[in-house]
CSV table of C-alpha atoms in Angstrom, one decimal:
chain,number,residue,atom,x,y,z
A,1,UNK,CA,-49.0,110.0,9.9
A,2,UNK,CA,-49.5,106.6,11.1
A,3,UNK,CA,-53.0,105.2,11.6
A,4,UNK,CA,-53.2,104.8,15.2
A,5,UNK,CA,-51.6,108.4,16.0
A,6,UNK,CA,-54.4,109.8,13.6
A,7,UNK,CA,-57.3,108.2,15.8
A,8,UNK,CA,-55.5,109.2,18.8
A,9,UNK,CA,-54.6,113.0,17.7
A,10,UNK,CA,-58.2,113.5,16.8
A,11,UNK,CA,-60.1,116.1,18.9
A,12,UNK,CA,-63.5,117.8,18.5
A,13,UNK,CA,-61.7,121.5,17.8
A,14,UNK,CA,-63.7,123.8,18.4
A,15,UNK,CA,-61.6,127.0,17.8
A,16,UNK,CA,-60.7,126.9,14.1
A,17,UNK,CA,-58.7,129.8,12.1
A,18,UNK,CA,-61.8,131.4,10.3
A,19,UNK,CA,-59.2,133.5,7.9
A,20,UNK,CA,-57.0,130.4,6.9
A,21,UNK,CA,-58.5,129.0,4.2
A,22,UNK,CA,-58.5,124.8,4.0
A,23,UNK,CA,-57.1,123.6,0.4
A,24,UNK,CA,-60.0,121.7,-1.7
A,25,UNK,CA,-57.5,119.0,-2.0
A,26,UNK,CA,-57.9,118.0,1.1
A,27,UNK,CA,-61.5,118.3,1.5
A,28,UNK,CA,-62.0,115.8,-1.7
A,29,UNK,CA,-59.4,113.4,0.3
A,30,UNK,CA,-62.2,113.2,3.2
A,31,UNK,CA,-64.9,112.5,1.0
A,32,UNK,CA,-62.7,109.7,-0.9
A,33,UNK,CA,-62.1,108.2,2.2
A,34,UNK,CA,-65.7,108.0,3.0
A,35,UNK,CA,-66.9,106.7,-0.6
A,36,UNK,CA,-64.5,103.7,1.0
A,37,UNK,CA,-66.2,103.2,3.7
A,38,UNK,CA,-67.8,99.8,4.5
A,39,UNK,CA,-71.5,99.3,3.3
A,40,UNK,CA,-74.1,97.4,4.3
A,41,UNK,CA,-75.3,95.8,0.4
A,42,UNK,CA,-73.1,98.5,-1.0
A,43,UNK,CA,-76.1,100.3,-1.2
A,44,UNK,CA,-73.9,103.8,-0.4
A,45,UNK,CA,-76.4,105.8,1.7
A,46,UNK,CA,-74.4,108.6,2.6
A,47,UNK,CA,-74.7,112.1,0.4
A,48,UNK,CA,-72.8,115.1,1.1
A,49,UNK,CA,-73.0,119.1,0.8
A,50,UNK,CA,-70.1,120.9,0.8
A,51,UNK,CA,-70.4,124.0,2.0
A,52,UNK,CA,-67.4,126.7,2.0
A,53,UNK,CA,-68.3,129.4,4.2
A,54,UNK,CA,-66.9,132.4,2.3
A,55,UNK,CA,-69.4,131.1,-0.8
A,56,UNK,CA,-72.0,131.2,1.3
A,57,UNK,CA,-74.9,133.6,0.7
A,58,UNK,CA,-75.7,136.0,3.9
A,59,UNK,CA,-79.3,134.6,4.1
A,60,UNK,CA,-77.6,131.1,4.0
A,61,UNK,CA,-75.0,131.9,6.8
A,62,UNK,CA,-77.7,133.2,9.4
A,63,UNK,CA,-80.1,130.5,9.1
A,64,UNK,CA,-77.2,127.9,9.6
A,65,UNK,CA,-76.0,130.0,12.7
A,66,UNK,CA,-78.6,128.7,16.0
A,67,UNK,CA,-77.8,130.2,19.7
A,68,UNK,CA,-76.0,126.6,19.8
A,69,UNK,CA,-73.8,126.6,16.8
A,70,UNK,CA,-73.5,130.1,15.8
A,71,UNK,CA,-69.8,130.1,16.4
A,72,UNK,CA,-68.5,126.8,15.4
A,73,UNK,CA,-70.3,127.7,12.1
A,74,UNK,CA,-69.1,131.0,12.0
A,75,UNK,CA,-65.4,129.6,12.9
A,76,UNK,CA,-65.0,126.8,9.8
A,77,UNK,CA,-63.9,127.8,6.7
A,78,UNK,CA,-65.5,124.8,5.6
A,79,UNK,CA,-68.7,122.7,6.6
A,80,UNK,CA,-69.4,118.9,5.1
A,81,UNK,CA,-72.9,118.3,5.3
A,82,UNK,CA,-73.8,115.0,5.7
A,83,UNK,CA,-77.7,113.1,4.5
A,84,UNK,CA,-78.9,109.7,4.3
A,85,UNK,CA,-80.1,109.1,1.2
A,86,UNK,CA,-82.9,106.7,1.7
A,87,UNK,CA,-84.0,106.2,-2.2
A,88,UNK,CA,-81.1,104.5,-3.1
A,89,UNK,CA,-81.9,100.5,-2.4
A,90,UNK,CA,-84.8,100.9,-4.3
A,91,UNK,CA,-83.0,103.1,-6.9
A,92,UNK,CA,-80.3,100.4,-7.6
A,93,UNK,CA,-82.3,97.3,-7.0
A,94,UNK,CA,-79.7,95.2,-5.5
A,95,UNK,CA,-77.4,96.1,-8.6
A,96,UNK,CA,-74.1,96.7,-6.4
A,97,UNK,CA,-74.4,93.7,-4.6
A,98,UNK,CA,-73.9,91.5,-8.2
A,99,UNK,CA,-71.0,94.4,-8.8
A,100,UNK,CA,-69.6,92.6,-5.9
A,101,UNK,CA,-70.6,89.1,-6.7
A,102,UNK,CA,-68.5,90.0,-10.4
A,103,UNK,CA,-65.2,90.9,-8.6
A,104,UNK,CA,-65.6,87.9,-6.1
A,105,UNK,CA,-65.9,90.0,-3.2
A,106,UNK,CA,-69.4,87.6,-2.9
A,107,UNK,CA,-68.5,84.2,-3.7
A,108,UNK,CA,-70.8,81.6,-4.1
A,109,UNK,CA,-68.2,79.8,-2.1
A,110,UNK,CA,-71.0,81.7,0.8
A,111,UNK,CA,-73.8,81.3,-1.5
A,112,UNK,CA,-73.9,84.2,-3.7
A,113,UNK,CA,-75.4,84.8,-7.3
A,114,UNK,CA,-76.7,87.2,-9.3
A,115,UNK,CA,-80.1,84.7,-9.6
A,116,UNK,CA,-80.2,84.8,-5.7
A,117,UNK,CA,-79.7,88.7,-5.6
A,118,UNK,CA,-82.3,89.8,-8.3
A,119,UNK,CA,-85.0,86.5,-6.9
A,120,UNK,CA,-84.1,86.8,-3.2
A,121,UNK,CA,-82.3,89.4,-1.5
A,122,UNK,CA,-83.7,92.8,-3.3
A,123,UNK,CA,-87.6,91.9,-3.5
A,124,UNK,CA,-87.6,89.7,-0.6
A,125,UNK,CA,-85.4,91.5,1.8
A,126,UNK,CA,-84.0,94.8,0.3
A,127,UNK,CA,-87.6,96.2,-0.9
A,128,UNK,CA,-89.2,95.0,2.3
A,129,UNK,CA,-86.9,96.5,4.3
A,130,UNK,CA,-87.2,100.3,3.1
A,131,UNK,CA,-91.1,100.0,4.0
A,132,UNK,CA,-89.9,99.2,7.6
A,133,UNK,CA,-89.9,102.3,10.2
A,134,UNK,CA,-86.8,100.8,11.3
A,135,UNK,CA,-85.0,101.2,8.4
A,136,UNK,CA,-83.0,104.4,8.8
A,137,UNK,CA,-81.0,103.2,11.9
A,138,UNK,CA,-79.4,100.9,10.2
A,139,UNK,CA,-78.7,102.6,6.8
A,140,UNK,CA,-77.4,105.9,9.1
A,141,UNK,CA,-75.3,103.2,11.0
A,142,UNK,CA,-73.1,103.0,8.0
A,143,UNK,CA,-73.4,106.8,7.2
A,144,UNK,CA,-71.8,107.0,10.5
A,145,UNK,CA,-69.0,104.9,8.6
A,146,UNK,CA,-68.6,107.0,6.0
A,147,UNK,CA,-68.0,110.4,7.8
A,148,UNK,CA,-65.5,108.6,10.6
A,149,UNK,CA,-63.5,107.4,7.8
A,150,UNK,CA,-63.6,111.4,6.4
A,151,UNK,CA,-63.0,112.9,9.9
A,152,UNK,CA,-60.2,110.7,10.4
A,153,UNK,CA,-58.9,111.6,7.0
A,154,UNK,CA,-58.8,115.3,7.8
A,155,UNK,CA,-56.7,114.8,11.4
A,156,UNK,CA,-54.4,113.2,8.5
A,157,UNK,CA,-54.1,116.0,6.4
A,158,UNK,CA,-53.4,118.2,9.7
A,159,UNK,CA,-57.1,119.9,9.2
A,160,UNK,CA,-58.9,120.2,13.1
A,161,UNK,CA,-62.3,118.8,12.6
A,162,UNK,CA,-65.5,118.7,14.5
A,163,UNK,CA,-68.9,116.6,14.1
A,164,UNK,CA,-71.9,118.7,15.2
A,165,UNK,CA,-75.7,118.6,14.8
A,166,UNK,CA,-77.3,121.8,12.7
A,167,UNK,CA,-80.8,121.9,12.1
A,168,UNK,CA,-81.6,119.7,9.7
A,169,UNK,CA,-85.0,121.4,8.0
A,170,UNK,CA,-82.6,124.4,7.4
A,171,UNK,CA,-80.0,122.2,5.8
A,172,UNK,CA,-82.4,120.6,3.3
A,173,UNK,CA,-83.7,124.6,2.8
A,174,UNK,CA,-80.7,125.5,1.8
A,175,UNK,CA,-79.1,123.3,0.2
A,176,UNK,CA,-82.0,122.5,-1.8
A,177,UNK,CA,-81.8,118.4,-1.3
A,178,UNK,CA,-83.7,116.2,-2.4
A,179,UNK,CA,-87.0,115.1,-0.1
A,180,UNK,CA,-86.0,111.6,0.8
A,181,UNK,CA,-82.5,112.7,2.2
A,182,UNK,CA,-82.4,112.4,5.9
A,183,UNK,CA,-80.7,115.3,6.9
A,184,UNK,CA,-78.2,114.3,9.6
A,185,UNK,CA,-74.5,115.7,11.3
A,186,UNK,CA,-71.8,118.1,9.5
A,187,UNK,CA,-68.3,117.9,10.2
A,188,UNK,CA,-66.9,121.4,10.3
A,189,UNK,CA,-63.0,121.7,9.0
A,190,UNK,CA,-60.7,124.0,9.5
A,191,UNK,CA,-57.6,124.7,10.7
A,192,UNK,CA,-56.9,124.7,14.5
A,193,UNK,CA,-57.0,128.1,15.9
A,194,UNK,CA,-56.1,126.3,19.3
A,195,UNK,CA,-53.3,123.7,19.7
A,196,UNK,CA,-53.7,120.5,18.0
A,197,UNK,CA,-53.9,119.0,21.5
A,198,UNK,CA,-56.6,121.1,22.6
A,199,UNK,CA,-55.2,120.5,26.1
A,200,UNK,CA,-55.0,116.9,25.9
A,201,UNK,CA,-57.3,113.2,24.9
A,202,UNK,CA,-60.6,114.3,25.9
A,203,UNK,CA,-61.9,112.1,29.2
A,204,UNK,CA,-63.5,108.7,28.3
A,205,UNK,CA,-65.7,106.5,30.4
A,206,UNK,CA,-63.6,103.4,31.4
A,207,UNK,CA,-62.8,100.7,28.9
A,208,UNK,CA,-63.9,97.8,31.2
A,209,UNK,CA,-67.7,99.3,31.6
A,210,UNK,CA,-67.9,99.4,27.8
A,211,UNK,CA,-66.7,96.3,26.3
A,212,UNK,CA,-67.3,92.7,27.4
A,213,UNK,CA,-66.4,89.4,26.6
A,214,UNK,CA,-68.7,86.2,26.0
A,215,UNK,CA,-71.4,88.0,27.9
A,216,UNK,CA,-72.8,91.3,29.1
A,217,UNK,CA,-71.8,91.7,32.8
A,218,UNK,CA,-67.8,90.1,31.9
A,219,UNK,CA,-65.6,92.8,31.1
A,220,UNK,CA,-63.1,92.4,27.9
A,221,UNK,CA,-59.6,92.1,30.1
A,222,UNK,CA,-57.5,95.1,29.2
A,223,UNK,CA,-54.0,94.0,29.0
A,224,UNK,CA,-51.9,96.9,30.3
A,225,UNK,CA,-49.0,96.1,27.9
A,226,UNK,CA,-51.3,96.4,25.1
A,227,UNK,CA,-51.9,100.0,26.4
A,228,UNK,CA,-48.4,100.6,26.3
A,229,UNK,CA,-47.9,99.5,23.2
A,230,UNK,CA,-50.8,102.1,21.9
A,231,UNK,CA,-49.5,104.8,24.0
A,232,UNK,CA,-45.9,104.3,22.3
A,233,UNK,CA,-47.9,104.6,18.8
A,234,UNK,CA,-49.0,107.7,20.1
A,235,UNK,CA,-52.9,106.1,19.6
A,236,UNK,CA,-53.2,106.4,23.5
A,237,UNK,CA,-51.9,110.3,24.6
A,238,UNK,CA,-52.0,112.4,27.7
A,239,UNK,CA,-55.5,113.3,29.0
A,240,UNK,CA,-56.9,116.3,29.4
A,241,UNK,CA,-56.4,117.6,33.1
A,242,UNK,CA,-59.8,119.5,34.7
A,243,UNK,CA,-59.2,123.2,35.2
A,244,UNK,CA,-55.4,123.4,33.7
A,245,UNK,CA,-53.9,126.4,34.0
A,246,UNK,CA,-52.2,126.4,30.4
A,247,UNK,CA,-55.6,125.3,29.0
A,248,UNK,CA,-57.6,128.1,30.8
A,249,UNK,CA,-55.2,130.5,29.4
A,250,UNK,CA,-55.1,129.9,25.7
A,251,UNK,CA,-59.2,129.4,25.7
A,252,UNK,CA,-58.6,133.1,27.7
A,253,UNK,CA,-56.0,134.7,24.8
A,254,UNK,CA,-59.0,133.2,22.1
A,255,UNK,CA,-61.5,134.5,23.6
A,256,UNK,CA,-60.0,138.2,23.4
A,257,UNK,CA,-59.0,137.5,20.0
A,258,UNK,CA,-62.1,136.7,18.5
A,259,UNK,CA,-64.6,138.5,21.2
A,260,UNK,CA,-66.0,135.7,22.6
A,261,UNK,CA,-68.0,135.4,26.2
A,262,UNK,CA,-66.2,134.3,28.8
B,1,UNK,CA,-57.2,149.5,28.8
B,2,UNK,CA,-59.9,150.2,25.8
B,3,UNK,CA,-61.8,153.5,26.5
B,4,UNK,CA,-65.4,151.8,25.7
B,5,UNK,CA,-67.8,154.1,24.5
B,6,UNK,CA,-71.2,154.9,25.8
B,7,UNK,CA,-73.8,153.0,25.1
B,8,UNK,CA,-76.7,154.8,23.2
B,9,UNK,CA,-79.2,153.6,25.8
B,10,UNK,CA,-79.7,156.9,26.8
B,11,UNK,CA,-80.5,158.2,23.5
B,12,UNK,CA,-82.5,155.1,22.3
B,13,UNK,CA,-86.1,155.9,22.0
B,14,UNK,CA,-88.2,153.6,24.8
B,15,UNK,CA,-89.2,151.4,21.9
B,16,UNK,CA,-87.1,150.9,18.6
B,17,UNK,CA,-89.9,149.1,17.0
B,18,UNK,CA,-87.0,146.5,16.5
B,19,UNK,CA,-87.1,142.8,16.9
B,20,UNK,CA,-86.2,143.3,20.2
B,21,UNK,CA,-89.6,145.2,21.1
B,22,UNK,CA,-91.4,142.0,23.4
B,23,UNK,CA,-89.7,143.2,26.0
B,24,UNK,CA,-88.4,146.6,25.1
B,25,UNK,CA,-90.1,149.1,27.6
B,26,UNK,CA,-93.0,150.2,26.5
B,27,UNK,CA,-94.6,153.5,27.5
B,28,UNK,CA,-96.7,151.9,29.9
B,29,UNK,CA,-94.4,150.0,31.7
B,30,UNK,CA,-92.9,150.9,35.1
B,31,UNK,CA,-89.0,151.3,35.2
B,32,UNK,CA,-87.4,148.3,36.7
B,33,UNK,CA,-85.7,149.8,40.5
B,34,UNK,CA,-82.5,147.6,40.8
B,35,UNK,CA,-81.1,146.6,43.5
B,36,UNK,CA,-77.4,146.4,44.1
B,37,UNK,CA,-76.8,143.6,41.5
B,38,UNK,CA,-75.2,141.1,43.8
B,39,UNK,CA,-78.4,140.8,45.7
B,40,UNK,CA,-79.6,138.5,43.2
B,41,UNK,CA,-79.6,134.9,42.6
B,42,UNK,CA,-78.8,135.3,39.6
B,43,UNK,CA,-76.0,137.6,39.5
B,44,UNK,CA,-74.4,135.7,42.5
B,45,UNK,CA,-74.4,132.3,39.8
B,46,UNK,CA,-73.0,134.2,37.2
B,47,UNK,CA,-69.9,135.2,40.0
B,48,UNK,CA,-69.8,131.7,41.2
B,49,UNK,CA,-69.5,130.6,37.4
B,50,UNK,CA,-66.6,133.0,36.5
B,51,UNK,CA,-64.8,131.7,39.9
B,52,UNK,CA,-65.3,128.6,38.6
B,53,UNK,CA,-63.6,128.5,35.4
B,54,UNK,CA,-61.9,131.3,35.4
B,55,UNK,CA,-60.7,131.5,38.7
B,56,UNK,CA,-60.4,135.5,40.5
B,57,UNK,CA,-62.2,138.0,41.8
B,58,UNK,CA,-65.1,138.7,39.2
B,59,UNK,CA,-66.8,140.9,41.3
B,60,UNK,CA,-63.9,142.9,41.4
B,61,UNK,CA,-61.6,142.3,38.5
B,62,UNK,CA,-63.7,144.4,35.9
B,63,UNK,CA,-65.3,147.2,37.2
B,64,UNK,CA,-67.6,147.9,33.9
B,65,UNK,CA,-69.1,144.4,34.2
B,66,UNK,CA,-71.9,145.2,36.6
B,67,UNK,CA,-72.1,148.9,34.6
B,68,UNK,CA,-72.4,147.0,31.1
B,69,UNK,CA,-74.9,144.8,32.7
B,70,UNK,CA,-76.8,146.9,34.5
B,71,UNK,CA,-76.9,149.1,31.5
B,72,UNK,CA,-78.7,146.3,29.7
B,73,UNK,CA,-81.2,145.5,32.2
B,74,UNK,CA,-82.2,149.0,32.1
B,75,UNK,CA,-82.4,149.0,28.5
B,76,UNK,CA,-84.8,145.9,28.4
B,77,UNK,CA,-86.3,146.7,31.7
B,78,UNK,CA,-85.9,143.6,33.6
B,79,UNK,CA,-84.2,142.6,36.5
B,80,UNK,CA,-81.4,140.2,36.4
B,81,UNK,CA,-83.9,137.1,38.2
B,82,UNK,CA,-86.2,138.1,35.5
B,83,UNK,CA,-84.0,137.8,32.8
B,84,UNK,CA,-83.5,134.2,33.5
B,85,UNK,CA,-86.8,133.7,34.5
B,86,UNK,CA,-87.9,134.9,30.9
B,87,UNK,CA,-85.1,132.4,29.1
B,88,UNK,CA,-85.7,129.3,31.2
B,89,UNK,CA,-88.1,127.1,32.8
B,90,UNK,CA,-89.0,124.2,34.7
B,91,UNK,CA,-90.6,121.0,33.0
B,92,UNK,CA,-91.6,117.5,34.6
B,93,UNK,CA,-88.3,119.0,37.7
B,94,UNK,CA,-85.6,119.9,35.0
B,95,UNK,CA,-84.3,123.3,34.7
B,96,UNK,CA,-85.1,123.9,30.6
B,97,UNK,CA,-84.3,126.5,28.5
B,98,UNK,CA,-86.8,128.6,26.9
B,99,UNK,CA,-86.5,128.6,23.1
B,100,UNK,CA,-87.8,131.4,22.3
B,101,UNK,CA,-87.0,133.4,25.6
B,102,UNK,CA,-83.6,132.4,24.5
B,103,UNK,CA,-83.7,133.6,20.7
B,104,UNK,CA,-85.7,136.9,21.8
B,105,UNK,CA,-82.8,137.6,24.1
B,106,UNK,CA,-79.6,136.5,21.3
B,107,UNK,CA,-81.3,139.5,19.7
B,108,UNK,CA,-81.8,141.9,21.6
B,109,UNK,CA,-78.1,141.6,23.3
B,110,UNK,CA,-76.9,141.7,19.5
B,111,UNK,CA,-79.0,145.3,19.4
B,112,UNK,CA,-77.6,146.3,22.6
B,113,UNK,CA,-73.8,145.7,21.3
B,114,UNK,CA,-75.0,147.2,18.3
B,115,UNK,CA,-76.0,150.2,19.7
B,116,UNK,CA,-72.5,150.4,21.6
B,117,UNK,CA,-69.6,153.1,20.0
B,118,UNK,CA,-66.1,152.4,19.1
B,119,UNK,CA,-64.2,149.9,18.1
B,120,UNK,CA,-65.4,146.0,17.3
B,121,UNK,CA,-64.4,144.7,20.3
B,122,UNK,CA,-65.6,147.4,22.6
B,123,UNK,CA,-68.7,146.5,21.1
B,124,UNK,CA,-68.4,143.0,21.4
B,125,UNK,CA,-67.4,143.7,25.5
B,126,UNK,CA,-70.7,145.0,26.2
B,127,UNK,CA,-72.5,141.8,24.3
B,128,UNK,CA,-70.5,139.5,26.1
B,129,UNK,CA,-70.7,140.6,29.2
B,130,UNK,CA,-74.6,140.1,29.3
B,131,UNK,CA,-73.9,136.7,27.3
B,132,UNK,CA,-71.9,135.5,29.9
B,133,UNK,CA,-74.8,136.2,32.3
B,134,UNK,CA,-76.7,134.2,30.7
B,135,UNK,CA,-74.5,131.5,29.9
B,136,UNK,CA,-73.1,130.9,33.6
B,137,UNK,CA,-76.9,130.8,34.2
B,138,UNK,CA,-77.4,128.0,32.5
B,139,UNK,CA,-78.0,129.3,29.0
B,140,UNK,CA,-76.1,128.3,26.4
B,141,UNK,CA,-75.6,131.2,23.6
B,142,UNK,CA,-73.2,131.7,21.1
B,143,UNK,CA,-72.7,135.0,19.7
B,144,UNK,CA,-70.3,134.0,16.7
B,145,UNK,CA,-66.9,136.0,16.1
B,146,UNK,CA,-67.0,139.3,16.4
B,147,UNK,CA,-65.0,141.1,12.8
């Protein structure tokens, strides 16, 4: 699939196929994508659990299930856990970083050496940095890399995925991780019980009160033939229409297959 | 249509010493008197959210969903108002939900369905219809699928 029609087919899915199981193939293919993910000092924050439901102790699978989440958990064959692991700068001490001033990814054409790494950056910036209360929103910043790049990678592989919150002291419980790991989303996989579509792109808020240009208050101009051009590429699709009567009814026919509330 | 099987309400004991005993009846306490369940607030919400999103006649398209409902208030000895009452709140003007009212209710619904004969999805009717009660009050709940 090409790039921009995998942004634009992804969904949050909510209705997976709990008996079709997702192949571990494709499940390594989203973590690989998020090991390549762009890092701040290539420090790498991101851990993951992998959980596949059907391996999954009883114990385990109730104190994952809240009144909010019971049924998306219950509904993935699989669950990527994902942590910020907030050791690792002082684990690696800056090492990565002259990893990347040896391939020439850090030049000293921009000022880079090892000297300046091991006297400068790590105990004058990196160090510093991990005593600062501030320094999980950045490091979870690029987290957030990590697991778009894996979500994404699953739409590929024709997986539905779906980022949601759990409760993070149970994660660490039971998945027995380390203390310093912030616990943080899971993307649940599986494949769509609903239609790919879900009943079309999910609203958005409009582009011009999100982006600006030069300064806050100057909206970034949307050309309307660039929209085209992404809705050709199948980046932009159809919306999602409030109360649609096709919609309704296939949330209806799962909800009787699966006994859900309505 | 499914022939739905009693509910064992009328052969539970008043207390199954269960998790769902905080608001089990209790030998002291007086049974609820219901009123005809439209009267209340919350009952008329839970109509206005079906017609919503589902669109039809809710308080006429299923004729055991104010049986399966009432069944249930009966069983935990509550009125409808008071069942909402008990699983939300108001904090500093918001409408909140109650944690714990919430929880102690996910459990006793999942006894109530429990307690229900025949098939899985007979059983998971008479869960759902109190779930959606609460949910089109306001309180989200998920049950998980029902195998």
């Amino acid at each position: 699939m090409e790039f921009k029609e995998v942004v634009g087919r992804r969904r949050s899915i909510r209705f997976f196929d709990p008996d079709r199981p997702v192949e571990r193939e494709k499940i390594q293919k989203m973590l690989e994508a998020a090991r390549l993910a762009s890092c701040a000092v290539n420090a790498h924050w991101a851990r993951a659990i992998v959980a596949f439901r059907k391996d999954l102790t009883d114990d385990q699978f109730n104190r994952l299930k809240t009144p909010v989440a019971a049924l998306n958990v219950d509904l993935a064959p699989v669950h990527i856990h994902w942590f910020n692991d907030l050791s690792i700068v002082n684990k690696i001490k800056g090492s990565r970083l002259k990893e990347l001033v040896d391939v020439g990814a850090l030049a000293p054409t921009h000022g880079w050496s090892h000297k300046f790494v091991d006297e400068f950056v790590y105990p004058q910036i990196l160090e510093p940095m991990t005593k600062n209360p501030g320094y999980p929103i950045p490091s979870t910043f690029d987290v957030g890399n990590a697991v778009a790049q894996a979500l994404l990678t699953g739409v590929d592989e024709g997986l539905g995925v779906c980022l949601v919150t759990l409760n993070g002291e149970v994660l660490k419980e039971v998945f027995k991780v380390p203390d310093e790991w912030i616990p943080l989303s899971s993307i649940l996989v599986g494949y769509p019980a609903e239609s790919w579509d879900g009943g079309g792109q999910r609203p958005r808020p409009p582009f011009e009160e999100l982006y600006y240009e030069g300064q806050f208050g100057t909206p970034f101009r949307r050309d309307p033939a660039v929209v085209e051009e992404l809705k050709a590429a199948k980046m932009i699709q159809e919306p999602a229409k409030p109360n649609d009567p096709a919609r309704i009814a296939e949330i209806r026919a799962l909800a009787e297959k699966y006994g859900l509330p309505m | 249509m499914t022939r739905l099987a009693s509910p064992r309400s009328e052969r539970w004991p008043k207390n199954t010493g269960s998790r769902c005993s905080a608001v089990t009846q209790t030998e002291e306490e007086v049974p609820v008197e219901l009123r005809p369940m439209l009267e209340y607030p919350s009952v008329q919400a839970w109509m206005h959210g079906l017609r919503q999103h589902w669109g039809g006649d809710p308080e006429h398209d299923d004729p055991e969903r104010f049986v399966i409902f009432e069944t249930f208030c009966r069983r935990v000895n509550r009125d409808p108002d008071q069942i909402v009452k008990e699983t939300t709140m108001m904090k500093d003007g918001q409408h909140r939900i109650r944690i714990k009212g919430r929880n102690r209710y996910a459990a006793l619904i999942q006894d109530f369905q429990d307690g229900v004969e025949g098939s899985r999805f007979a059983k998971a009717k008479w869960g759902n219809t109190v779930r959606s009660f609460l949910i089109h009050n306001g309180v989200l709940l998920q049950s998980g699928v029902q195998r």
